[in-house]
PDB file of C-alpha atoms and ligand atoms in Angstrom:
ATOM      1  CA  MET A 215       2.652  12.427   4.765  1.00  0.00           C
ATOM      2  CA  GLU A 216       0.824  12.818   8.098  1.00  0.00           C
ATOM      3  CA  ARG A 217      -2.160  11.026   6.568  1.00  0.00           C
ATOM      4  CA  VAL A 218      -0.106   7.803   6.253  1.00  0.00           C
ATOM      5  CA  LYS A 219      -0.711   5.438   9.170  1.00  0.00           C
ATOM      6  CA  VAL A 220       0.752   2.205  10.451  1.00  0.00           C
ATOM      7  CA  ILE A 221      -2.286   0.300  11.711  1.00  0.00           C
ATOM      8  CA  ASP A 222      -2.029  -2.595  14.158  1.00  0.00           C
ATOM      9  CA  LEU A 223      -4.503  -5.377  13.466  1.00  0.00           C
ATOM     10  CA  PRO A 224      -6.237  -7.635  15.972  1.00  0.00           C
ATOM     11  CA  ARG A 225      -4.194 -10.698  16.948  1.00  0.00           C
ATOM     12  CA  ILE A 226      -5.870 -13.768  18.338  1.00  0.00           C
ATOM     13  CA  LEU A 227      -2.939 -15.672  19.788  1.00  0.00           C
ATOM     14  CA  ASP A 228      -3.445 -19.399  20.011  1.00  0.00           C
ATOM     15  CA  VAL A 229      -1.171 -22.385  20.534  1.00  0.00           C
ATOM     16  CA  ARG A 230      -2.811 -23.844  17.407  1.00  0.00           C
ATOM     17  CA  GLY A 231      -1.582 -20.859  15.389  1.00  0.00           C
ATOM     18  CA  ASN A 232      -2.374 -17.167  15.413  1.00  0.00           C
ATOM     19  CA  LEU A 233      -5.157 -15.318  13.592  1.00  0.00           C
ATOM     20  CA  SER A 234      -5.575 -11.718  12.471  1.00  0.00           C
ATOM     21  CA  PHE A 235      -8.339  -9.988  10.551  1.00  0.00           C
ATOM     22  CA  ILE A 236      -9.380  -6.728   8.909  1.00  0.00           C
ATOM     23  CA  GLU A 237     -12.878  -5.248   8.892  1.00  0.00           C
ATOM     24  CA  GLN A 238     -13.659  -2.403   6.546  1.00  0.00           C
ATOM     25  CA  LYS A 239     -14.284   0.979   8.192  1.00  0.00           C
ATOM     26  CA  ARG A 240     -13.319  -0.488  11.576  1.00  0.00           C
ATOM     27  CA  HIS A 241      -9.645  -1.282  11.220  1.00  0.00           C
ATOM     28  CA  ILE A 242      -9.146   0.597   7.969  1.00  0.00           C
ATOM     29  CA  PRO A 243     -10.915   3.845   7.093  1.00  0.00           C
ATOM     30  CA  PHE A 244     -12.495   2.817   3.779  1.00  0.00           C
ATOM     31  CA  GLU A 245     -14.766   0.278   2.140  1.00  0.00           C
ATOM     32  CA  ILE A 246     -12.879  -2.484   0.362  1.00  0.00           C
ATOM     33  CA  LYS A 247     -13.784  -2.789  -3.321  1.00  0.00           C
ATOM     34  CA  ARG A 248     -10.757  -4.749  -4.486  1.00  0.00           C
ATOM     35  CA  VAL A 249      -8.101  -7.056  -3.109  1.00  0.00           C
ATOM     36  CA  TYR A 250      -4.899  -7.854  -4.958  1.00  0.00           C
ATOM     37  CA  TRP A 251      -1.582  -9.350  -4.048  1.00  0.00           C
ATOM     38  CA  ILE A 252       1.974  -9.306  -5.328  1.00  0.00           C
ATOM     39  CA  TYR A 253       4.061 -12.456  -5.124  1.00  0.00           C
ATOM     40  CA  ASP A 254       6.959 -14.304  -6.793  1.00  0.00           C
ATOM     41  CA  VAL A 255       8.868 -11.042  -7.042  1.00  0.00           C
ATOM     42  CA  PRO A 256      12.385 -11.725  -8.367  1.00  0.00           C
ATOM     43  CA  ALA A 257      15.247 -10.410  -6.208  1.00  0.00           C
ATOM     44  CA  GLY A 258      15.948  -6.723  -6.799  1.00  0.00           C
ATOM     45  CA  GLU A 259      12.690  -5.966  -8.630  1.00  0.00           C
ATOM     46  CA  ILE A 260      10.691  -2.804  -7.953  1.00  0.00           C
ATOM     47  CA  ARG A 261       6.897  -2.538  -8.129  1.00  0.00           C
ATOM     48  CA  GLY A 262       4.660   0.500  -8.085  1.00  0.00           C
ATOM     49  CA  SER A 263       6.363   3.786  -8.974  1.00  0.00           C
ATOM     50  CA  HIS A 264       3.122   5.663  -9.395  1.00  0.00           C
ATOM     51  CA  ALA A 265       0.468   7.589  -7.463  1.00  0.00           C
ATOM     52  CA  TYR A 266      -3.316   7.425  -7.455  1.00  0.00           C
ATOM     53  CA  LYS A 267      -5.606  10.400  -7.907  1.00  0.00           C
ATOM     54  CA  THR A 268      -8.329   9.050  -5.590  1.00  0.00           C
ATOM     55  CA  LEU A 269      -7.522   5.486  -4.507  1.00  0.00           C
ATOM     56  CA  HIS A 270      -6.780   4.597  -0.892  1.00  0.00           C
ATOM     57  CA  GLU A 271      -4.935   1.392  -0.035  1.00  0.00           C
ATOM     58  CA  PHE A 272      -3.973  -0.734   2.926  1.00  0.00           C
ATOM     59  CA  ILE A 273      -0.889  -2.927   2.543  1.00  0.00           C
ATOM     60  CA  VAL A 274       0.077  -5.943   4.646  1.00  0.00           C
ATOM     61  CA  ALA A 275       3.132  -8.210   4.425  1.00  0.00           C
ATOM     62  CA  LEU A 276       1.285 -11.517   4.786  1.00  0.00           C
ATOM     63  CA  SER A 277       4.590 -13.313   4.426  1.00  0.00           C
ATOM     64  CA  GLY A 278       8.232 -12.227   4.237  1.00  0.00           C
ATOM     65  CA  SER A 279       9.188  -8.581   4.033  1.00  0.00           C
ATOM     66  CA  PHE A 280       9.474  -5.603   1.688  1.00  0.00           C
ATOM     67  CA  ASP A 281       9.850  -1.840   1.836  1.00  0.00           C
ATOM     68  CA  ILE A 282       7.306   0.796   0.864  1.00  0.00           C
ATOM     69  CA  VAL A 283       8.942   4.049  -0.176  1.00  0.00           C
ATOM     70  CA  LEU A 284       6.595   7.024  -0.226  1.00  0.00           C
ATOM     71  CA  HIS A 285       7.054  10.509  -1.612  1.00  0.00           C
ATOM     72  CA  ASP A 286       4.590  13.334  -1.086  1.00  0.00           C
ATOM     73  CA  GLY A 287       6.402  15.651  -3.505  1.00  0.00           C
ATOM     74  CA  LYS A 288       8.543  17.123  -0.737  1.00  0.00           C
ATOM     75  CA  GLU A 289       9.640  14.333   1.525  1.00  0.00           C
ATOM     76  CA  GLU A 290      10.524  10.658   1.078  1.00  0.00           C
ATOM     77  CA  ARG A 291       9.767   8.109   3.770  1.00  0.00           C
ATOM     78  CA  ARG A 292      10.500   4.382   3.936  1.00  0.00           C
ATOM     79  CA  TYR A 293       8.426   1.814   5.804  1.00  0.00           C
ATOM     80  CA  SER A 294       9.587  -1.795   6.186  1.00  0.00           C
ATOM     81  CA  LEU A 295       6.761  -4.283   6.516  1.00  0.00           C
ATOM     82  CA  ASN A 296       7.656  -7.704   7.908  1.00  0.00           C
ATOM     83  CA  ARG A 297       4.759  -8.950  10.054  1.00  0.00           C
ATOM     84  CA  SER A 298       1.224 -10.019   9.110  1.00  0.00           C
ATOM     85  CA  TYR A 299      -0.456  -8.309  12.118  1.00  0.00           C
ATOM     86  CA  TYR A 300      -0.016  -4.711  11.021  1.00  0.00           C
ATOM     87  CA  GLY A 301      -0.200  -2.782   7.790  1.00  0.00           C
ATOM     88  CA  LEU A 302       0.248   0.595   6.193  1.00  0.00           C
ATOM     89  CA  TYR A 303      -2.680   2.821   5.266  1.00  0.00           C
ATOM     90  CA  LEU A 304      -1.945   4.990   2.223  1.00  0.00           C
ATOM     91  CA  PRO A 305      -4.296   7.773   1.196  1.00  0.00           C
ATOM     92  CA  ASN A 306      -4.409   9.092  -2.370  1.00  0.00           C
ATOM     93  CA  LEU A 307      -1.876  11.458  -3.943  1.00  0.00           C
ATOM     94  CA  LEU A 308       1.272   9.783  -2.690  1.00  0.00           C
ATOM     95  CA  TRP A 309       4.023   8.439  -4.926  1.00  0.00           C
ATOM     96  CA  LYS A 310       4.556   4.760  -3.994  1.00  0.00           C
ATOM     97  CA  ARG A 311       7.375   2.340  -4.734  1.00  0.00           C
ATOM     98  CA  LEU A 312       7.667  -1.227  -3.390  1.00  0.00           C
ATOM     99  CA  GLU A 313      11.140  -2.755  -3.208  1.00  0.00           C
ATOM    100  CA  ASN A 314      13.517  -4.995  -1.295  1.00  0.00           C
ATOM    101  CA  PHE A 315      11.179  -7.999  -1.469  1.00  0.00           C
ATOM    102  CA  SER A 316      12.430 -11.030   0.448  1.00  0.00           C
ATOM    103  CA  THR A 317      12.214 -14.517  -1.060  1.00  0.00           C
ATOM    104  CA  ASN A 318       8.638 -15.832  -0.941  1.00  0.00           C
ATOM    105  CA  SER A 319       7.205 -12.529   0.251  1.00  0.00           C
ATOM    106  CA  LEU A 320       3.488 -11.988  -0.168  1.00  0.00           C
ATOM    107  CA  CYS A 321       2.174  -8.425  -0.335  1.00  0.00           C
ATOM    108  CA  LEU A 322      -1.580  -8.082   0.222  1.00  0.00           C
ATOM    109  CA  ILE A 323      -3.248  -4.840  -0.876  1.00  0.00           C
ATOM    110  CA  LEU A 324      -6.801  -3.802  -0.034  1.00  0.00           C
ATOM    111  CA  ALA A 325      -8.075  -1.002  -2.230  1.00  0.00           C
ATOM    112  CA  SER A 326     -10.944   1.458  -1.950  1.00  0.00           C
ATOM    113  CA  ASP A 327     -11.995   1.142  -5.598  1.00  0.00           C
ATOM    114  CA  PHE A 328     -11.985  -1.118  -8.631  1.00  0.00           C
ATOM    115  CA  TYR A 329      -8.994  -1.097 -10.958  1.00  0.00           C
ATOM    116  CA  LYS A 330      -9.097   2.052 -13.068  1.00  0.00           C
ATOM    117  CA  GLU A 331      -6.077   2.933 -15.171  1.00  0.00           C
ATOM    118  CA  GLU A 332      -7.326   6.536 -15.404  1.00  0.00           C
ATOM    119  CA  ASP A 333      -6.787   6.918 -11.640  1.00  0.00           C
ATOM    120  CA  TYR A 334      -3.026   6.281 -12.022  1.00  0.00           C
ATOM    121  CA  ILE A 335      -0.397   9.008 -12.246  1.00  0.00           C
ATOM    122  CA  ARG A 336       2.623   7.261 -13.742  1.00  0.00           C
ATOM    123  CA  ASP A 337       4.822  10.317 -14.369  1.00  0.00           C
ATOM    124  CA  PHE A 338       6.577  11.854 -11.341  1.00  0.00           C
ATOM    125  CA  ASP A 339       6.698  15.355 -12.875  1.00  0.00           C
ATOM    126  CA  GLU A 340       2.964  15.142 -13.577  1.00  0.00           C
ATOM    127  CA  PHE A 341       2.452  14.057  -9.949  1.00  0.00           C
ATOM    128  CA  LYS A 342       4.399  17.055  -8.636  1.00  0.00           C
ATOM    129  CA  LYS A 343       2.469  19.383 -10.941  1.00  0.00           C
ATOM    130  CA  LEU A 344      -0.850  17.951  -9.743  1.00  0.00           C
ATOM    131  CA  ILE A 345      -0.023  18.508  -6.069  1.00  0.00           C
ATOM    132  CA  GLY A 346       1.327  21.962  -6.806  1.00  0.00           C
ATOM    133  CA  ILE A 347       5.070  21.417  -6.332  1.00  0.00           C
ATOM    134  CA  ARG A 348       7.698  22.396  -8.924  1.00  0.00           C
TER     135      ARG A 348
HETATM  136  P1  TYD B 672       0.326  -1.907 -11.543  1.00  0.00           P
HETATM  137  O1  TYD B 672      -0.674  -1.345 -10.601  1.00  0.00           O
HETATM  138  O2  TYD B 672       1.054  -0.957 -12.449  1.00  0.00           O
HETATM  139  O3  TYD B 672       1.414  -2.764 -10.731  1.00  0.00           O
HETATM  140  P2  TYD B 672       2.398  -2.327  -9.550  1.00  0.00           P
HETATM  141  O4  TYD B 672       1.958  -1.011  -9.026  1.00  0.00           O
HETATM  142  O5  TYD B 672       2.277  -3.369  -8.512  1.00  0.00           O
HETATM  143  O6  TYD B 672       3.771  -2.339 -10.094  1.00  0.00           O
HETATM  144  O7  TYD B 672      -0.379  -3.043 -12.396  1.00  0.00           O
HETATM  145  C1  TYD B 672       0.333  -3.914 -13.253  1.00  0.00           C
HETATM  146  C2  TYD B 672      -0.628  -4.418 -14.315  1.00  0.00           C
HETATM  147  O8  TYD B 672      -1.686  -5.177 -13.744  1.00  0.00           O
HETATM  148  C3  TYD B 672      -1.276  -3.304 -15.129  1.00  0.00           C
HETATM  149  O9  TYD B 672      -1.274  -3.691 -16.480  1.00  0.00           O
HETATM  150  C4  TYD B 672      -2.704  -3.247 -14.650  1.00  0.00           C
HETATM  151  C5  TYD B 672      -2.969  -4.632 -14.103  1.00  0.00           C
HETATM  152  N1  TYD B 672      -3.830  -4.612 -12.912  1.00  0.00           N
HETATM  153  C6  TYD B 672      -5.140  -5.008 -13.020  1.00  0.00           C
HETATM  154  O10 TYD B 672      -5.627  -5.398 -14.103  1.00  0.00           O
HETATM  155  N2  TYD B 672      -5.936  -5.010 -11.913  1.00  0.00           N
HETATM  156  C7  TYD B 672      -5.466  -4.616 -10.701  1.00  0.00           C
HETATM  157  O11 TYD B 672      -6.211  -4.625  -9.691  1.00  0.00           O
HETATM  158  C8  TYD B 672      -4.097  -4.160 -10.594  1.00  0.00           C
HETATM  159  C9  TYD B 672      -3.533  -3.690  -9.316  1.00  0.00           C
HETATM  160  C10 TYD B 672      -3.321  -4.189 -11.733  1.00  0.00           C
END
């Protein structure tokens, strides 16, 4: 869980409107191979509920708010994202669930690799077995 990091992004404040940005390997510790986003989430829905064998991600609430609930096999931790000028860096081998999406929330995810279904662990018991916890 210590590998998880809240990362503040640059903020260029301007009376015309503010601007933030992300540069790979400067603000986040990996090269970006894929960008995806989650939107139009109906109230009460849950996304995620899986872990990745190798993938690293960086998640930003571009609009609205939602919670990221992480489990490392021992401990659960909840992060609430609600601003577009910081994000959460998630290394591999963490169980991730996204919930509590506000109306019109927009969840941006930068990923260290292309989409590969074989990198997913979708069974929590299998996840615990893989990281050596019974
Ligand atoms: P999934 O990662 O399970 O969604 P979430 O973790 O947000 O609940 O992906 C849902 C579906 O979308 C699944 O069939 C795979 C597909 N998908 C892609 O084709 N490419 C992608 O980059 C992602 C993230 C998902």
